[in-house]
């Protein structure tokens, strides 16, 4: 019998040294241990399947797997399911119609047509004109403001300043709203400030038109500097610069009523008031334009009889009315909103007529 106690099986060492575990990298330590166990499996088990069970297992982590996440293996689809089931894109859950309308501002899509087009686009697609002109109410306000200018000019210079300041403020605000930029408080304030500076320069210089040109040049440079300091995109800065310069120019040029002779302001403002009212009549556009010019000429003759212009007031009235109709057409551009009609639609006819009133008034005086 063997008197030695039972000890676990250890490999034979011919030099009498104790068995030591092989040295390995930190990430390979567990791998070496498994390999050692596999070696024991070959020696300690006679069953080849048991030895293969220990030698073919790979459970250790190497240094490569410590820095990379394991990629899950894709499962092979069921052949029958892949053939019989059609592939379709993922569907989003349907939202209620009311929620879609409130979130996007448009109604839900319909089979009959696209409801996301604008009124102007729909009008072009249907062959209609996308232009809506200011109606009778804005025309009545324009006529009222024109009559106030005419009456104040007959009273005196400082009386004319009151309706003129109102006209310049509405002009600056209406131009920004016409270009879809609202609220644009900085640009509106800058344009209105330029108009006030031009009025002050006119009064200080004895109503010299050079004050208008000088103020306009300074305000263009000021608008350019302010836009260069903006942090917006280059396209937005250019668009804001053009809108600010145009609004300032129109508000400053409206000060031409202050530089013109009092009789010319009276005749021109009355002619613009009559022309805009005639333009608002329900007539075809060509006929409406002709009627407006004829009515403005007649109003110019009537107002010229009251002033010193006489019959030459017809030419002044027709010229002022032609410029006013251009401003009226600009305010009618591409389905404007109601606010545009009551700002730009009211102010632009009178503001556009100011240079004609000054030039024709000096020529016919």
Coordinates of C-alpha atoms in Angstrom, one line a residue:
X1 CA 0.0 0.0 0.0
X2 CA 1.0 3.5 -0.5
X3 CA 1.5 5.2 2.8
X4 CA 1.7 8.8 1.4
X5 CA -1.5 10.8 1.7
X6 CA -3.6 11.6 -1.3
X7 CA -2.4 14.8 -3.0
X8 CA -3.7 16.6 -6.1
X9 CA -2.0 15.6 -9.3
X10 CA 0.8 17.9 -10.3
X11 CA 3.1 17.7 -13.4
X12 CA 6.4 16.1 -13.0
X13 CA 9.4 18.4 -12.5
X14 CA 12.7 16.7 -13.2
X15 CA 14.8 19.4 -11.4
X16 CA 12.8 19.2 -8.2
X17 CA 11.5 22.8 -8.4
X18 CA 8.0 23.8 -7.5
X19 CA 5.7 24.4 -10.5
X20 CA 5.0 28.0 -11.2
X21 CA 2.4 29.7 -13.2
X22 CA 3.6 31.2 -16.5
X23 CA 4.1 34.9 -16.7
X24 CA 1.7 36.8 -18.9
X25 CA 0.5 40.3 -19.5
X26 CA -2.3 41.5 -17.3
X27 CA -4.9 41.0 -20.0
X28 CA -3.5 37.5 -20.8
X29 CA -3.3 36.3 -17.2
X30 CA -6.6 34.6 -17.2
X31 CA -5.9 33.1 -20.6
X32 CA -2.7 31.5 -19.4
X33 CA -4.6 30.1 -16.4
X34 CA -7.1 28.5 -18.7
X35 CA -4.4 27.1 -20.9
X36 CA -2.8 25.6 -17.8
X37 CA -6.1 24.1 -16.9
X38 CA -6.3 22.7 -20.4
X39 CA -2.9 21.1 -20.0
X40 CA -4.0 19.5 -16.8
X41 CA -7.1 18.3 -18.5
X42 CA -4.9 16.4 -21.1
X43 CA -2.9 14.8 -18.3
X44 CA -5.5 14.3 -15.6
X45 CA -8.4 12.9 -17.7
X46 CA -8.3 10.0 -20.0
X47 CA -11.6 10.9 -21.6
X48 CA -10.7 12.8 -24.8
X49 CA -14.0 14.6 -24.8
X50 CA -13.4 15.9 -21.3
X51 CA -10.0 17.1 -22.3
X52 CA -11.4 18.8 -25.4
X53 CA -14.0 20.5 -23.2
X54 CA -11.2 22.2 -21.2
X55 CA -8.8 23.0 -24.0
X56 CA -11.2 24.6 -26.4
X57 CA -12.9 27.0 -24.1
X58 CA -11.8 30.7 -24.5
X59 CA -13.1 32.8 -21.7
X60 CA -10.2 35.2 -21.0
X61 CA -10.0 38.9 -22.2
X62 CA -7.0 40.2 -24.0
X63 CA -5.6 43.6 -24.1
X64 CA -7.4 44.4 -27.3
X65 CA -10.9 43.9 -25.9
X66 CA -10.3 46.3 -23.0
X67 CA -10.4 49.3 -25.3
X68 CA -13.2 48.3 -27.6
X69 CA -16.8 47.4 -26.9
X70 CA -18.2 44.1 -28.0
X71 CA -20.2 44.2 -31.1
X72 CA -23.4 42.1 -30.8
X73 CA -23.7 39.5 -33.5
X74 CA -26.6 40.0 -35.8
X75 CA -29.1 37.2 -35.7
X76 CA -29.9 35.6 -38.9
X77 CA -33.5 36.2 -40.0
X78 CA -35.9 33.4 -40.3
X79 CA -36.0 32.3 -44.0
X80 CA -39.7 31.9 -44.0
X81 CA -40.3 35.2 -42.2
X82 CA -37.9 37.1 -44.5
X83 CA -39.7 35.7 -47.6
X84 CA -43.3 36.1 -46.5
X85 CA -43.1 39.3 -44.6
X86 CA -42.8 42.5 -46.7
X87 CA -40.2 45.1 -45.7
X88 CA -41.8 48.5 -44.8
X89 CA -40.2 51.7 -43.5
X90 CA -40.7 52.5 -39.9
X91 CA -43.9 54.4 -39.2
X92 CA -44.2 57.3 -36.8
X93 CA -47.2 57.4 -34.6
X94 CA -50.0 59.5 -36.1
X95 CA -50.8 62.8 -34.4
X96 CA -54.2 64.3 -34.0
X97 CA -55.3 66.7 -36.7
X98 CA -55.8 69.5 -34.2
X99 CA -52.3 69.1 -32.7
X100 CA -50.7 69.2 -36.2
X101 CA -52.6 72.4 -37.1
X102 CA -51.7 74.2 -33.9
X103 CA -48.0 73.2 -34.1
X104 CA -47.3 74.0 -37.7
X105 CA -49.9 76.6 -38.4
X106 CA -51.3 74.6 -41.4
X107 CA -54.1 72.1 -41.7
X108 CA -53.6 68.4 -42.2
X109 CA -52.7 67.1 -45.7
X110 CA -55.7 66.3 -47.8
X111 CA -56.3 64.2 -50.9
X112 CA -57.8 67.0 -52.9
X113 CA -54.7 69.2 -52.9
X114 CA -51.8 70.6 -51.0
X115 CA -52.9 72.9 -48.1
X116 CA -49.4 74.1 -47.3
X117 CA -49.1 76.5 -50.2
X118 CA -49.5 80.2 -49.6
X119 CA -52.4 82.3 -50.9
X120 CA -50.1 83.9 -53.5
X121 CA -48.9 80.5 -54.7
X122 CA -52.4 79.2 -55.0
X123 CA -53.5 82.3 -56.9
X124 CA -50.6 81.9 -59.4
X125 CA -51.5 78.2 -59.8
X126 CA -55.1 79.1 -60.5
X127 CA -54.1 81.8 -63.0
X128 CA -55.2 84.7 -60.8
X129 CA -53.2 87.7 -59.8
X130 CA -51.4 87.4 -56.5
X131 CA -51.7 91.1 -55.9
X132 CA -54.2 92.5 -53.5
X133 CA -54.5 96.3 -53.5
X134 CA -55.4 98.4 -50.4
X135 CA -59.1 98.9 -50.2
X136 CA -61.2 101.9 -49.5
X137 CA -60.4 102.1 -45.8
X138 CA -56.6 102.6 -46.3
X139 CA -57.4 105.0 -49.2
X140 CA -59.6 107.0 -46.9
X141 CA -56.8 107.2 -44.3
X142 CA -54.4 108.3 -47.0
X143 CA -56.9 111.0 -48.2
X144 CA -57.4 112.2 -44.6
X145 CA -53.6 112.5 -44.0
X146 CA -53.2 114.3 -47.4
X147 CA -55.9 116.8 -46.5
X148 CA -54.2 117.4 -43.1
X149 CA -50.9 118.1 -45.0
X150 CA -52.7 120.4 -47.3
X151 CA -54.4 122.4 -44.6
X152 CA -51.4 122.5 -42.3
X153 CA -49.2 123.8 -45.2
X154 CA -51.7 126.7 -45.7
X155 CA -51.4 127.5 -42.0
X156 CA -47.6 127.5 -41.6
X157 CA -44.4 125.5 -41.4
X158 CA -44.6 124.3 -37.9
X159 CA -48.2 123.3 -38.4
X160 CA -47.1 121.2 -41.3
X161 CA -44.6 119.5 -39.1
X162 CA -47.2 117.6 -37.1
X163 CA -48.9 115.5 -39.9
X164 CA -45.5 115.2 -41.6
X165 CA -44.0 113.5 -38.5
X166 CA -46.9 111.1 -38.4
X167 CA -46.4 110.3 -42.1
X168 CA -42.7 109.6 -41.6
X169 CA -43.3 107.3 -38.6
X170 CA -45.9 105.2 -40.5
X171 CA -43.6 105.1 -43.6
X172 CA -40.7 103.6 -41.6
X173 CA -42.9 101.0 -39.9
X174 CA -44.8 100.1 -43.0
X175 CA -41.7 99.5 -45.1
X176 CA -40.4 97.0 -42.6
X177 CA -43.7 95.2 -42.3
X178 CA -44.0 95.1 -46.1
X179 CA -40.7 93.3 -46.3
X180 CA -41.8 90.7 -43.7
X181 CA -39.5 92.1 -41.0
X182 CA -41.6 92.6 -37.9
X183 CA -40.9 93.5 -35.2
X184 CA -37.8 95.4 -36.3
X185 CA -37.6 98.0 -33.7
X186 CA -34.0 99.0 -34.3
X187 CA -34.5 99.6 -38.0
X188 CA -37.8 101.4 -37.6
X189 CA -36.3 103.6 -34.9
X190 CA -33.3 104.3 -37.0
X191 CA -35.4 105.3 -40.0
X192 CA -37.7 107.5 -38.0
X193 CA -34.7 109.1 -36.3
X194 CA -33.3 109.9 -39.7
X195 CA -36.6 111.6 -40.7
X196 CA -36.5 113.7 -37.5
X197 CA -32.9 114.7 -38.1
X198 CA -33.8 115.7 -41.7
X199 CA -36.7 117.8 -40.5
X200 CA -34.5 119.5 -37.9
X201 CA -31.8 120.2 -40.6
X202 CA -34.5 121.6 -42.9
X203 CA -35.7 124.0 -40.3
X204 CA -32.2 125.0 -39.3
X205 CA -31.1 125.6 -42.9
X206 CA -34.1 127.6 -43.9
X207 CA -35.8 124.6 -45.7
X208 CA -32.9 123.9 -48.0
X209 CA -33.1 120.6 -49.9
X210 CA -29.4 120.0 -49.3
X211 CA -30.3 119.1 -45.7
X212 CA -32.3 116.1 -47.0
X213 CA -29.4 114.9 -49.1
X214 CA -26.9 115.3 -46.3
X215 CA -29.0 113.5 -43.8
X216 CA -29.7 110.7 -46.2
X217 CA -25.9 110.2 -46.8
X218 CA -25.2 110.2 -43.1
X219 CA -28.0 107.7 -42.3
X220 CA -26.9 105.3 -45.0
X221 CA -23.4 105.2 -43.5
X222 CA -24.9 104.8 -40.0
X223 CA -27.1 101.9 -41.1
X224 CA -24.0 100.2 -42.8
X225 CA -22.0 100.5 -39.6
X226 CA -24.8 99.0 -37.4
X227 CA -25.3 96.1 -39.8
X228 CA -21.6 95.3 -39.8
X229 CA -21.7 95.0 -36.1
X230 CA -24.5 92.5 -36.2
X231 CA -23.8 88.8 -35.4
X232 CA -26.5 87.5 -37.9
X233 CA -25.8 85.6 -41.0
X234 CA -24.3 87.5 -44.0
X235 CA -27.5 87.1 -46.0
X236 CA -29.7 88.3 -43.1
X237 CA -27.3 91.3 -42.5
X238 CA -27.5 92.3 -46.2
X239 CA -31.3 92.0 -46.2
X240 CA -31.6 94.0 -43.0
X241 CA -29.2 96.6 -44.4
X242 CA -31.3 97.1 -47.6
X243 CA -34.5 97.3 -45.6
X244 CA -33.1 99.8 -43.2
X245 CA -31.6 102.0 -45.9
X246 CA -34.9 102.0 -47.9
X247 CA -37.0 102.8 -44.9
X248 CA -34.7 105.6 -43.9
X249 CA -34.6 107.0 -47.4
X250 CA -38.4 107.0 -47.8
X251 CA -39.0 108.6 -44.4
X252 CA -36.3 111.2 -45.0
X253 CA -37.5 111.9 -48.6
X254 CA -41.0 112.5 -47.2
X255 CA -39.6 115.6 -45.6
X256 CA -39.7 117.1 -49.1
X257 CA -43.1 118.5 -48.1
X258 CA -41.3 120.7 -45.6
X259 CA -38.8 121.9 -48.2
X260 CA -41.5 122.6 -50.9
X261 CA -43.5 125.8 -51.2
X262 CA -46.7 125.9 -49.3
X263 CA -48.9 126.2 -52.4
X264 CA -47.3 123.2 -54.0
X265 CA -47.8 121.1 -50.9
X266 CA -51.5 122.1 -50.8
X267 CA -52.1 121.3 -54.5
X268 CA -50.0 118.0 -54.4
X269 CA -51.5 116.7 -51.2
X270 CA -55.1 117.3 -52.4
X271 CA -54.3 115.6 -55.8
X272 CA -52.9 112.6 -54.0
X273 CA -55.9 112.3 -51.8
X274 CA -58.3 112.3 -54.8
X275 CA -56.1 110.0 -56.8
X276 CA -56.0 107.3 -54.1
X277 CA -59.7 107.4 -53.5
X278 CA -60.3 107.0 -57.3
X279 CA -57.9 104.2 -57.4
X280 CA -59.8 102.3 -54.7
X281 CA -63.0 102.2 -56.8
X282 CA -64.1 98.8 -58.1
X283 CA -62.8 99.3 -61.7
X284 CA -60.4 97.3 -63.9
X285 CA -56.8 98.3 -63.2
X286 CA -56.1 100.2 -66.5
X287 CA -59.3 102.1 -66.2
X288 CA -58.7 102.8 -62.6
X289 CA -55.3 104.3 -63.2
X290 CA -56.6 106.6 -66.0
X291 CA -59.5 107.7 -63.8
X292 CA -57.1 108.4 -60.9
X293 CA -54.8 110.6 -63.0
X294 CA -57.7 112.5 -64.5
X295 CA -59.2 113.1 -61.1
X296 CA -55.9 114.2 -59.7
X297 CA -55.5 116.7 -62.6
X298 CA -58.9 118.1 -61.9
X299 CA -58.2 118.3 -58.2
X300 CA -55.0 120.1 -59.0
X301 CA -56.8 122.7 -61.1
X302 CA -59.3 123.2 -58.3
X303 CA -56.7 123.6 -55.7
X304 CA -54.6 125.8 -58.0
X305 CA -57.4 128.3 -58.2
X306 CA -57.3 128.7 -54.4
X307 CA -53.5 129.2 -54.5
X308 CA -51.2 131.1 -56.8
X309 CA -50.5 128.1 -59.1
X310 CA -53.8 128.5 -61.1
X311 CA -54.2 126.1 -64.0
X312 CA -50.7 124.8 -63.7
X313 CA -51.8 123.0 -60.7
X314 CA -53.2 120.3 -63.1
X315 CA -49.6 119.3 -64.1
X316 CA -48.4 119.3 -60.5
X317 CA -51.4 117.2 -59.4
X318 CA -51.0 114.7 -62.2
X319 CA -47.3 114.3 -61.5
X320 CA -47.8 113.9 -57.8
X321 CA -50.6 111.4 -58.5
X322 CA -48.4 109.3 -60.8
X323 CA -45.8 109.0 -58.0
X324 CA -48.5 108.2 -55.5
X325 CA -49.8 105.4 -57.7
X326 CA -46.4 103.8 -57.8
X327 CA -46.3 103.8 -54.0
X328 CA -49.8 102.4 -54.0
X329 CA -48.6 99.6 -56.2
X330 CA -45.6 98.8 -54.1
X331 CA -47.8 98.5 -51.0
X332 CA -50.0 96.0 -52.9
X333 CA -47.2 93.5 -53.5
X334 CA -47.9 89.7 -53.2
X335 CA -50.8 89.3 -50.8
X336 CA -49.7 91.6 -48.1
X337 CA -51.4 91.5 -44.7
X338 CA -54.0 93.9 -43.3
X339 CA -51.3 95.6 -41.2
X340 CA -49.4 96.3 -44.4
X341 CA -52.4 98.0 -46.0
X342 CA -52.9 100.2 -43.0
X343 CA -49.2 101.3 -42.7
X344 CA -47.4 101.0 -46.1
X345 CA -50.7 101.3 -48.0
X346 CA -51.5 104.5 -46.3
X347 CA -48.0 106.2 -46.2
X348 CA -46.2 105.1 -49.3
X349 CA -48.5 107.1 -51.8
X350 CA -47.8 110.3 -49.9
X351 CA -44.1 109.6 -49.3
X352 CA -43.5 108.7 -52.9
X353 CA -45.2 111.9 -54.1
X354 CA -43.0 114.3 -52.0
X355 CA -40.1 114.6 -54.5
X356 CA -42.6 115.4 -57.3
X357 CA -44.3 118.0 -55.2
X358 CA -41.0 119.7 -54.5
X359 CA -39.6 119.6 -58.0
X360 CA -42.8 120.5 -59.9
X361 CA -43.6 123.2 -57.3
X362 CA -40.3 124.9 -57.9
X363 CA -40.6 124.5 -61.7
X364 CA -44.1 125.9 -61.9
X365 CA -43.8 128.7 -59.3

